XYZ file of C-alpha atoms in Angstrom:
649
model
C -4.519 -69.764 72.348
C -3.985 -66.647 73.515
C -4.022 -64.729 71.090
C -8.206 -66.151 71.176
C -8.781 -65.798 74.755
C -7.844 -62.376 73.988
C -10.727 -61.376 71.915
C -14.217 -61.714 73.548
C -11.739 -59.828 76.088
C -12.112 -56.467 72.736
C -15.635 -57.293 72.120
C -17.415 -55.162 75.294
C -14.592 -52.257 74.236
C -15.884 -51.598 70.708
C -19.417 -51.964 70.985
C -19.569 -50.312 73.737
C -18.280 -47.871 71.072
C -20.623 -47.828 69.148
C -23.184 -47.065 71.525
C -22.224 -44.154 72.172
C -21.567 -42.442 69.574
C -25.819 -43.844 68.498
C -26.672 -41.743 71.627
C -24.743 -38.788 71.530
C -26.787 -38.576 67.831
C -29.571 -39.786 68.547
C -29.466 -36.195 71.237
C -28.433 -33.624 68.255
C -32.331 -34.222 67.385
C -33.695 -32.951 70.323
C -37.562 -32.882 70.682
C -38.902 -30.003 71.540
C -37.797 -28.430 68.850
C -38.701 -30.514 66.127
C -41.410 -30.525 64.084
C -44.583 -32.386 64.125
C -46.707 -31.076 61.787
C -46.367 -31.605 58.095
C -45.794 -27.810 56.059
C -49.225 -26.184 55.456
C -49.909 -23.319 52.996
C -47.296 -20.600 54.069
C -44.299 -22.498 53.473
C -45.836 -23.946 49.462
C -46.591 -19.198 49.691
C -42.709 -19.357 50.317
C -41.420 -21.825 47.988
C -43.778 -20.881 44.488
C -42.330 -17.076 45.557
C -39.219 -17.633 45.099
C -40.179 -19.675 42.589
C -41.582 -17.369 40.768
C -38.111 -15.093 41.819
C -36.449 -17.164 39.636
C -38.455 -16.990 36.396
C -38.657 -13.919 37.094
C -35.288 -12.986 37.051
C -34.292 -15.427 34.147
C -34.587 -13.469 31.435
C -32.604 -10.555 32.809
C -29.750 -13.357 33.997
C -29.888 -14.752 30.053
C -29.345 -10.907 29.063
C -26.614 -10.526 31.118
C -24.662 -13.360 29.929
C -25.980 -12.948 26.453
C -23.077 -12.602 23.662
C -23.812 -10.137 20.990
C -21.936 -11.262 17.625
C -22.549 -8.412 14.641
C -23.115 -10.790 11.410
C -19.973 -12.046 9.201
C -20.558 -12.837 5.197
C -19.699 -15.503 5.733
C -19.718 -17.024 1.758
C -18.484 -13.948 0.891
C -16.151 -14.819 2.251
C -15.974 -18.401 1.408
C -16.063 -16.537 -2.081
C -13.428 -13.731 -2.350
C -10.602 -16.655 -1.078
C -11.463 -19.281 -3.418
C -11.408 -16.927 -6.535
C -8.299 -15.692 -6.121
C -6.900 -18.726 -4.549
C -7.617 -20.927 -6.958
C -6.860 -18.503 -10.041
C -3.957 -15.715 -10.063
C -5.938 -12.445 -10.149
C -4.381 -11.040 -14.326
C -5.393 -7.849 -15.698
C -6.186 -7.725 -19.721
C -2.970 -6.552 -22.209
C -3.596 -4.532 -25.015
C -0.037 -4.756 -27.496
C 0.294 -1.841 -30.033
C 3.245 -2.840 -32.865
C 3.579 -0.142 -35.166
C 6.487 -1.482 -38.522
C 7.660 2.011 -40.253
C 9.338 1.124 -43.165
C 9.088 -2.064 -44.022
C 8.781 -3.118 -47.870
C 4.644 -2.045 -48.816
C 5.053 -5.059 -52.016
C 5.174 -7.905 -48.613
C 3.941 -6.436 -45.572
C 0.938 -4.069 -46.465
C -1.766 -5.491 -47.717
C -3.595 -7.410 -44.835
C -3.567 -11.034 -44.733
C 0.233 -10.417 -44.838
C -0.612 -7.460 -41.321
C -3.027 -10.547 -39.605
C 0.141 -12.419 -40.766
C 2.510 -10.839 -38.948
C 0.321 -10.560 -35.909
C -0.158 -13.728 -35.471
C 3.973 -14.096 -35.142
C 3.320 -11.552 -32.625
C 0.476 -13.335 -30.926
C 3.152 -16.266 -30.895
C 6.179 -14.560 -29.119
C 3.917 -13.221 -26.825
C 2.805 -16.954 -25.992
C 5.862 -18.143 -26.010
C 7.266 -15.580 -23.034
C 4.779 -15.812 -21.104
C 4.142 -19.063 -20.944
C 2.359 -21.476 -19.032
C 2.342 -20.522 -15.307
C 0.228 -17.333 -14.484
C 2.076 -15.902 -12.225
C -0.550 -12.603 -10.196
C -0.581 -9.567 -11.286
C 0.636 -10.147 -15.481
C -1.736 -11.171 -17.603
C -1.683 -14.626 -18.153
C -2.079 -16.335 -20.542
C -3.906 -15.228 -23.886
C -5.642 -12.371 -21.874
C -4.202 -10.281 -24.361
C -5.492 -8.379 -27.148
C -2.201 -8.073 -30.093
C -3.268 -4.646 -32.619
C -0.752 -4.442 -36.005
C 0.049 -1.362 -38.263
C 1.679 -1.073 -40.851
C 2.874 2.594 -42.397
C 4.720 2.999 -45.044
C 4.294 6.761 -44.995
C 2.119 7.189 -47.875
C -0.473 4.911 -46.957
C -0.600 2.270 -43.249
C -2.565 -0.570 -42.873
C -3.956 -2.170 -39.603
C -4.516 -5.286 -39.533
C -7.821 -6.919 -36.896
C -7.752 -6.805 -33.055
C -5.869 -10.249 -32.267
C -7.375 -10.753 -28.672
C -9.896 -8.786 -27.232
C -11.474 -5.350 -26.103
C -8.137 -3.659 -29.122
C -10.649 -1.389 -31.088
C -9.978 0.148 -34.926
C -9.181 3.222 -32.483
C -6.541 3.062 -31.673
C -5.084 4.294 -34.909
C -1.793 5.757 -36.059
C -1.035 8.598 -37.129
C -0.268 7.766 -41.596
C 4.191 9.088 -41.845
C 4.264 10.186 -38.223
C 8.289 9.240 -38.582
C 9.300 10.482 -41.486
C 10.320 13.949 -40.607
C 11.814 13.053 -37.010
C 14.651 12.458 -36.116
C 15.943 9.255 -34.495
C 19.666 10.194 -32.422
C 17.960 12.158 -29.192
C 15.733 9.517 -27.270
C 14.273 12.287 -24.556
C 13.267 14.292 -27.915
C 12.139 11.154 -29.531
C 10.498 9.928 -26.914
C 7.882 13.005 -25.040
C 7.341 13.365 -29.988
C 6.129 9.460 -29.701
C 3.613 9.978 -26.098
C 2.596 13.179 -28.249
C 1.721 11.681 -31.704
C 0.331 8.005 -29.084
C -1.670 10.335 -26.213
C -4.932 9.864 -28.870
C -4.297 5.980 -28.274
C -4.440 5.646 -24.736
C -8.149 5.051 -24.165
C -8.624 3.222 -27.378
C -10.065 0.337 -26.357
C -12.425 -0.315 -24.038
C -11.003 0.595 -20.554
C -7.421 0.354 -19.520
C -4.102 1.380 -21.071
C -2.181 0.872 -24.467
C 1.585 -0.684 -24.420
C 3.244 0.264 -28.128
C 6.155 -0.653 -29.837
C 7.473 0.751 -33.090
C 9.948 -0.447 -35.509
C 11.835 2.263 -37.814
C 13.975 -0.237 -40.315
C 16.457 2.627 -41.360
C 20.242 1.554 -42.524
C 21.977 1.683 -39.534
C 23.085 0.092 -36.006
C 19.907 -1.599 -33.674
C 18.947 0.193 -31.418
C 15.788 -0.836 -28.914
C 14.348 2.224 -26.270
C 12.564 2.373 -23.980
C 10.790 5.279 -23.091
C 8.987 6.834 -20.304
C 5.566 6.522 -21.063
C 3.747 3.489 -22.649
C 6.267 3.198 -25.301
C 9.101 1.964 -27.026
C 10.788 2.211 -30.358
C 13.077 -0.212 -32.295
C 15.306 1.834 -34.992
C 17.773 0.220 -37.416
C 18.171 -2.402 -40.369
C 16.213 -5.075 -38.624
C 14.260 -8.012 -40.134
C 10.400 -8.914 -39.542
C 11.302 -11.502 -37.776
C 13.867 -10.618 -35.277
C 11.638 -7.728 -34.991
C 8.908 -9.370 -33.954
C 10.806 -10.708 -31.371
C 11.924 -7.885 -30.327
C 8.017 -6.522 -29.533
C 7.092 -9.793 -27.679
C 10.255 -10.089 -25.547
C 9.268 -6.326 -24.973
C 5.363 -6.082 -24.043
C 6.499 -9.711 -21.765
C 9.316 -8.420 -20.816
C 9.653 -5.216 -19.646
C 6.197 -3.563 -19.742
C 4.490 -6.908 -17.783
C 6.592 -7.825 -15.202
C 9.157 -4.872 -15.403
C 12.367 -6.256 -16.512
C 11.860 -9.455 -14.321
C 12.466 -12.939 -15.372
C 9.531 -14.089 -13.118
C 7.166 -11.901 -12.336
C 6.469 -11.361 -9.284
C 8.676 -12.176 -6.477
C 6.404 -11.250 -3.277
C 10.383 -11.138 -1.057
C 11.060 -8.393 -3.098
C 8.426 -6.383 -1.874
C 8.876 -2.983 0.100
C 7.191 -2.829 4.026
C 4.547 -1.543 3.153
C 2.692 -1.495 5.927
C -0.664 -3.190 6.843
C -2.987 1.001 6.602
C -0.424 1.217 3.218
C 1.578 3.297 4.125
C 5.648 3.701 3.828
C 7.403 6.026 6.298
C 11.102 7.728 4.478
C 12.767 8.098 7.537
C 16.295 9.763 5.978
C 19.294 10.421 7.714
C 22.688 12.539 7.520
C 24.665 10.553 10.060
C 27.840 12.442 10.729
C 30.536 10.034 12.541
C 32.957 11.708 14.530
C 30.718 15.918 14.958
C 34.518 16.664 16.698
C 36.059 16.558 13.529
C 33.469 17.573 10.951
C 29.636 18.029 11.320
C 27.838 18.408 7.853
C 23.649 19.477 8.142
C 21.745 19.472 4.582
C 19.202 21.667 3.686
C 15.809 18.091 3.402
C 13.189 21.208 2.262
C 14.033 21.873 -0.424
C 14.822 18.582 -1.445
C 11.955 17.154 -0.019
C 9.349 20.048 -1.977
C 11.886 19.586 -5.332
C 13.513 16.012 -5.483
C 11.235 13.925 -3.160
C 7.133 15.329 -3.561
C 6.950 14.159 -7.711
C 7.637 10.379 -6.445
C 5.004 10.700 -3.346
C 2.908 11.659 -5.712
C 3.886 8.814 -8.181
C 3.963 5.900 -6.314
C 0.292 7.654 -3.888
C -1.777 4.715 -6.010
C 0.734 1.534 -4.031
C 1.249 3.563 -0.555
C 0.317 6.526 1.546
C 4.098 7.853 1.418
C 5.513 9.573 4.173
C 8.437 11.893 4.795
C 10.808 12.464 8.222
C 13.970 13.843 8.204
C 17.724 13.949 11.199
C 21.019 14.458 11.828
C 22.278 12.332 14.377
C 26.177 13.014 15.862
C 28.097 10.010 17.125
C 27.235 7.477 15.153
C 30.621 5.855 14.644
C 29.731 2.059 11.857
C 30.987 -1.256 13.938
C 34.176 -1.906 11.487
C 37.343 -0.381 10.926
C 39.070 -0.153 7.367
C 42.682 -0.428 5.707
C 44.470 1.627 4.169
C 45.121 1.386 0.488
C 48.497 2.847 -0.510
C 47.794 2.665 -4.420
C 43.450 4.096 -4.397
C 44.988 6.951 -1.234
C 41.811 5.988 0.297
C 40.713 4.041 3.696
C 39.020 0.361 2.549
C 35.449 -1.069 3.711
C 35.392 -3.791 1.710
C 31.639 -4.958 1.597
C 32.171 -8.312 3.158
C 31.728 -7.312 6.678
C 28.333 -5.226 5.258
C 27.158 -6.511 8.222
C 28.946 -4.840 11.173
C 28.783 -1.590 8.612
C 25.284 -0.668 10.229
C 26.261 0.340 14.776
C 22.130 -0.218 15.602
C 23.408 0.319 19.466
C 25.008 3.767 17.655
C 22.532 4.774 14.940
C 18.997 5.444 16.805
C 16.953 4.541 13.195
C 14.211 3.197 13.529
C 13.799 -0.136 12.152
C 10.352 -0.234 11.335
C 9.980 1.794 7.870
C 12.117 2.602 5.035
C 15.223 3.860 6.070
C 18.223 5.753 4.041
C 21.145 6.982 6.061
C 23.760 9.648 4.595
C 27.495 8.140 6.104
C 30.021 10.710 6.707
C 32.818 9.348 7.730
C 34.950 10.980 10.030
C 38.418 12.626 9.972
C 40.328 9.809 10.672
C 38.920 6.790 7.835
C 38.163 9.537 4.862
C 37.584 9.336 1.847
C 36.039 5.554 2.581
C 35.324 3.966 -1.024
C 33.588 0.261 -0.712
C 35.241 -2.238 -2.398
C 32.711 -5.331 -3.948
C 33.472 -8.441 -3.754
C 35.150 -8.823 -6.857
C 37.478 -6.167 -5.990
C 36.343 -3.113 -8.023
C 35.329 -0.286 -6.630
C 31.713 0.050 -6.089
C 29.847 3.258 -8.269
C 27.679 5.423 -5.523
C 29.601 4.146 -2.837
C 25.844 2.780 -1.855
C 24.632 -0.564 -0.535
C 21.305 -1.691 -0.038
C 19.855 -3.938 3.210
C 16.510 -5.269 1.551
C 13.291 -4.639 2.908
C 14.599 -2.627 5.388
C 16.827 1.041 3.244
C 20.324 2.271 2.040
C 23.103 3.142 2.993
C 25.415 6.544 1.147
C 29.252 7.056 2.025
C 29.499 10.310 1.583
C 33.431 11.612 1.718
C 33.350 15.897 2.411
C 35.190 17.670 -0.316
C 39.150 18.095 0.711
C 38.498 14.695 2.643
C 42.500 13.325 2.515
C 44.750 11.298 4.639
C 45.741 15.054 6.692
C 41.865 16.104 6.771
C 42.401 14.962 10.477
C 43.258 18.759 11.134
C 40.682 19.828 9.930
C 37.302 21.540 11.771
C 34.515 22.693 10.324
C 31.158 22.721 12.621
C 27.852 23.925 10.614
C 28.668 23.502 6.948
C 25.974 22.246 4.478
C 25.920 19.626 1.529
C 25.701 21.416 -2.028
C 23.108 21.526 -3.303
C 24.743 19.367 -6.386
C 26.043 16.822 -3.942
C 22.548 16.383 -2.207
C 20.742 15.281 -6.248
C 23.280 13.451 -6.066
C 22.923 12.121 -3.426
C 19.362 11.433 -3.792
C 19.537 10.477 -7.328
C 21.030 6.945 -5.245
C 18.764 7.632 -2.743
C 16.197 7.091 -5.985
C 18.124 4.078 -7.394
C 17.655 1.965 -3.953
C 14.263 2.997 -3.187
C 13.577 1.465 -6.305
C 15.218 -1.716 -5.816
C 13.143 -2.166 -2.718
C 9.836 -2.361 -4.813
C 11.040 -4.701 -7.045
C 12.654 -2.388 -10.426
C 15.902 -2.755 -11.001
C 18.214 0.204 -10.633
C 20.777 0.663 -14.034
C 19.240 1.909 -17.306
C 20.184 -1.395 -19.396
C 18.161 -4.841 -19.827
C 19.486 -7.641 -21.073
C 16.904 -9.509 -22.824
C 17.015 -12.485 -25.047
C 16.926 -10.657 -28.585
C 19.436 -7.983 -27.648
C 19.860 -5.039 -25.155
C 17.684 -2.077 -24.989
C 17.162 0.635 -22.727
C 15.048 2.396 -20.480
C 14.784 6.033 -20.395
C 14.923 6.765 -16.688
C 11.727 9.690 -15.429
C 11.913 12.753 -13.513
C 10.213 11.244 -11.166
C 11.681 8.029 -10.303
C 9.369 5.496 -11.778
C 8.456 5.312 -15.519
C 5.341 5.045 -15.879
C 4.742 1.608 -17.124
C 6.700 1.029 -13.977
C 4.255 2.068 -12.527
C 1.754 -0.213 -13.685
C 3.546 -2.859 -13.244
C 4.225 -1.466 -9.251
C -0.137 -1.128 -8.637
C -0.463 -5.069 -10.727
C 1.606 -6.490 -8.831
C 0.841 -4.519 -4.722
C -3.362 -5.374 -6.333
C -2.118 -8.618 -6.604
C -0.653 -8.971 -3.316
C -3.163 -7.297 -0.977
C -6.071 -8.836 -2.393
C -4.265 -12.263 -1.534
C -3.075 -10.363 1.429
C -7.532 -9.335 2.158
C -8.497 -12.577 1.005
C -6.757 -14.842 3.671
C -7.291 -12.992 6.341
C -10.889 -12.636 6.273
C -10.920 -16.465 5.371
C -8.255 -16.910 9.422
C -10.962 -14.319 10.833
C -14.329 -15.842 8.928
C -12.203 -19.767 10.982
C -11.777 -17.579 13.697
C -14.917 -16.672 14.784
C -16.924 -19.908 13.886
C -14.146 -21.350 15.186
C -15.749 -19.526 18.510
C -19.469 -19.175 19.079
C -19.142 -17.092 22.135
C -17.103 -14.463 21.184
C -17.973 -10.872 20.847
C -18.223 -9.846 17.299
C -19.420 -5.680 18.111
C -20.600 -4.149 14.558
C -17.333 -2.041 14.245
C -15.939 -4.928 13.487
C -18.674 -6.352 10.721
C -18.902 -3.142 9.113
C -14.695 -3.128 8.807
C -14.800 -6.560 6.968
C -18.531 -5.509 4.803
C -16.347 -2.824 3.637
C -13.422 -4.860 2.746
C -15.225 -7.574 0.191
C -16.926 -3.993 -1.432
C -13.225 -2.667 -1.649
C -11.921 -6.245 -2.353
C -14.954 -7.232 -5.486
C -14.459 -3.315 -6.581
C -10.461 -4.199 -7.665
C -11.500 -7.188 -9.079
C -13.789 -5.371 -10.928
C -11.114 -2.214 -11.932
C -8.579 -5.642 -12.175
C -10.396 -7.140 -14.846
C -11.056 -3.619 -17.007
C -6.716 -2.536 -17.055
C -7.907 0.175 -14.824
C -4.399 -0.261 -12.566
C -4.295 3.040 -10.658
C -7.663 2.760 -9.751
C -7.485 -1.674 -8.458
C -4.012 -0.653 -6.827
C -6.151 2.030 -4.609
C -9.593 -0.166 -3.562
C -6.902 -2.901 -2.855
C -5.049 -1.681 -0.267
C -8.562 -0.141 1.153
C -9.348 -3.949 1.257
C -6.348 -4.762 3.131
C -6.426 -2.169 5.318
C -9.908 -3.339 6.050
C -9.555 -6.296 6.768
C -6.760 -5.365 8.882
C -8.543 -3.341 11.636
C -11.472 -6.005 12.032
C -8.678 -9.036 12.813
C -6.496 -7.429 15.194
C -10.271 -5.140 15.600
C -9.163 -4.365 20.590
C -12.274 -5.940 20.649
C -11.087 -9.139 19.689
C -7.411 -9.076 20.230
C -9.039 -9.492 24.399
C -11.360 -12.048 23.692
C -13.430 -12.905 26.670
C -13.350 -16.752 26.628
C -17.246 -16.371 28.539
C -17.510 -20.672 28.720
C -20.150 -23.093 30.731
C -18.089 -23.779 34.302
C -17.723 -19.675 34.346
C -20.819 -19.270 34.567
C -22.631 -22.345 36.307
C -19.849 -21.126 38.768
C -20.898 -16.764 39.381
C -24.292 -17.699 39.380
C -25.170 -20.752 41.122
C -23.829 -19.638 43.941
C -26.145 -15.915 44.252
C -29.223 -18.882 43.057
C -28.072 -21.629 45.996
C -27.300 -17.945 48.101
C -30.889 -17.012 47.656
C -32.731 -20.879 47.845
C -30.250 -20.993 51.727
C -32.035 -18.067 52.984
C -34.639 -17.753 51.752
C -35.353 -21.587 53.717
C -34.191 -19.913 56.709
C -31.178 -21.794 56.202
C -27.475 -21.128 58.599
C -24.451 -19.775 56.863
C -22.191 -22.855 57.070
C -25.100 -24.831 55.021
C -24.352 -22.253 52.331
C -20.827 -22.159 52.442
C -20.698 -26.090 52.079
C -23.226 -25.135 49.170
C -20.199 -22.476 47.245
C -18.078 -25.439 48.440
C -19.863 -28.055 45.920
C -20.003 -25.655 43.598
C -16.519 -25.356 43.011
C -16.272 -28.916 43.796
C -18.256 -29.010 40.502
C -16.452 -26.556 38.516
C -12.272 -28.059 39.814
C -14.009 -30.607 38.861
C -15.184 -30.638 34.675
C -11.928 -29.135 35.088
C -10.181 -32.366 36.029
C -12.209 -34.342 34.029
C -10.919 -32.741 31.447
C -7.287 -32.361 31.050
C -6.430 -35.075 33.419
C -2.875 -34.216 35.116
C -4.579 -31.209 36.283
C -2.854 -32.572 40.094
C -3.955 -28.838 41.478
C -7.337 -28.952 39.862
C -7.352 -32.393 42.702
C -6.173 -30.534 45.741
C -8.985 -28.234 45.710
C -11.368 -30.784 45.938
C -9.626 -32.777 48.585
C -10.246 -28.565 50.372
C -13.352 -28.766 49.347
C -14.516 -32.750 50.587
C -12.419 -31.882 53.875
C -14.384 -28.495 55.208
C -17.731 -30.720 54.194
C -16.351 -32.957 56.434
C -15.887 -30.381 59.317
C -19.743 -29.454 58.692
C -21.368 -29.560 62.474
C -24.650 -30.068 59.886
C -25.765 -34.324 59.615
C -27.429 -34.277 57.019
C -26.303 -31.892 54.801
C -22.341 -33.344 54.832
C -23.754 -36.867 55.063
C -25.607 -35.570 51.208
C -22.643 -33.689 49.391
C -20.063 -35.798 51.486
C -21.272 -38.398 49.584
C -21.062 -36.427 46.225
C -18.017 -34.592 46.398
C -16.096 -38.465 47.126
C -17.695 -39.398 43.406
C -16.386 -36.331 42.038
C -13.306 -37.259 44.078
C -12.644 -40.861 42.884
C -14.301 -39.436 39.219
C -11.325 -37.507 38.660
C -8.980 -39.163 39.976
């Protein structure tokens, strides 16, 4: 009963408070300052002038937020990517087989010559298989011509395949007086005899194998150019198999079983450049210091190699002599060999990355001069044998050669030699090993033997380090690799640009994409004609331009110009113009700016429900609006802010 009796006493107090608040609100409206007439023509003119000013500045506003996008040929990019990814790039290959000294009664008539061609074609299909390897001839993309030389006249078959014309003639009796003992002499003689056949057919190169039947042991030699020869007591069946294996496994695949292996490629830069860094590493200069005449080596040994590899990569050379470059691991003394032994199992600890200042982004070659405390130093293979080259290679990086100074022995700690140079003979041996390592980095064999299914083949070495048929292999493989990389890069750029409609695309990017497509199409055209060097150069340009377009600075620093950004920036300016035109005070303008920020925050909160910081910003803006003195703006904007806050939460 007591609680019920107290209720009437509290009612007058609450009603009194409400009446006082109402009186205070009414007092805010001063009749003397309130407008008693409707807005007239002056207010209308002012409003129209503000509206006209806004419409007049609208084009400038749209121009200021315009995103310039150079047109990109998206269809051409998709066409290039589809053509390369759907079918591996295949080059036409032209083969010519010459049989010398075989029985005329069995092989001289036209039907039997064509039969030899069909047999070779069948063996070629056998070695090619069904797998289409990028950079190879593919299946049914080659031609075979057979010539039988009986020393008195010659009979040639019809071209089996395509593109090989009868102009690829063989001079009858060319090998009748030739001694086949000296491989170098035979190689140069066949080069002069077959030089006229290089231009036969519709462009491209012709690979020739000459089979000479003589009463001696069978030998197969692959020359430095684009020909090979087989000499000895060989039957037609064995000769056909050997000829087909040389055509496919050697001339086409470069002596590798699986054709192209991308992981074995040397790290050629996206711009097609390679820097070969040669380093002379003196482990302990307190014992001895060696130098080398690298300029002479560069002119005599390296310049021909760089020129030969010109279509594949733009190679530059640099050298340096380093001191205080010990290895990271220790060796042990072997009394039987009277040398210090370093096991190849510890090779990961040989290169001292802390002391050897080598650039890992280039192909490095190091000649390591051991200290007197571990000289002579020999490398031991996993099978226990000593390395013949006393060197090792690191894939995709380079190689290191251990060079022991002359007279190096266990008592060499007393020797203190300064200002010595490595002799020219030793330099030739060192760079011969370097050349073998460089060949391995490019995915080629470093020895001069190929063990095939039909026998062993001797591979002659070129003075330039790479034979002509090896350069053809590299050109085909790198053409395929560059075109695939170009198509992938342009495809990624196309998808990126289309996914970001407000990304800025400069004219320079459009030109780079255009030129890249033109170079890629030119490379494909040259590849279809069998012009290997030109296709390699064009593909390298296509890849370089595609990489430049994708990694353009304007794309890497993309201006992600969202609509919310435009709204937050330009709406505040417009609101300031409107409020100043209507004579509103600064507090209202500040309120409108706060509301704009709240709207922006709310839109971001809607996209990410976990964005607690945005909710706090809305709450701050709401408190700022509630503290305003202008009641009409306070009520209107307060409702909107509360709605945004509730919707965000």
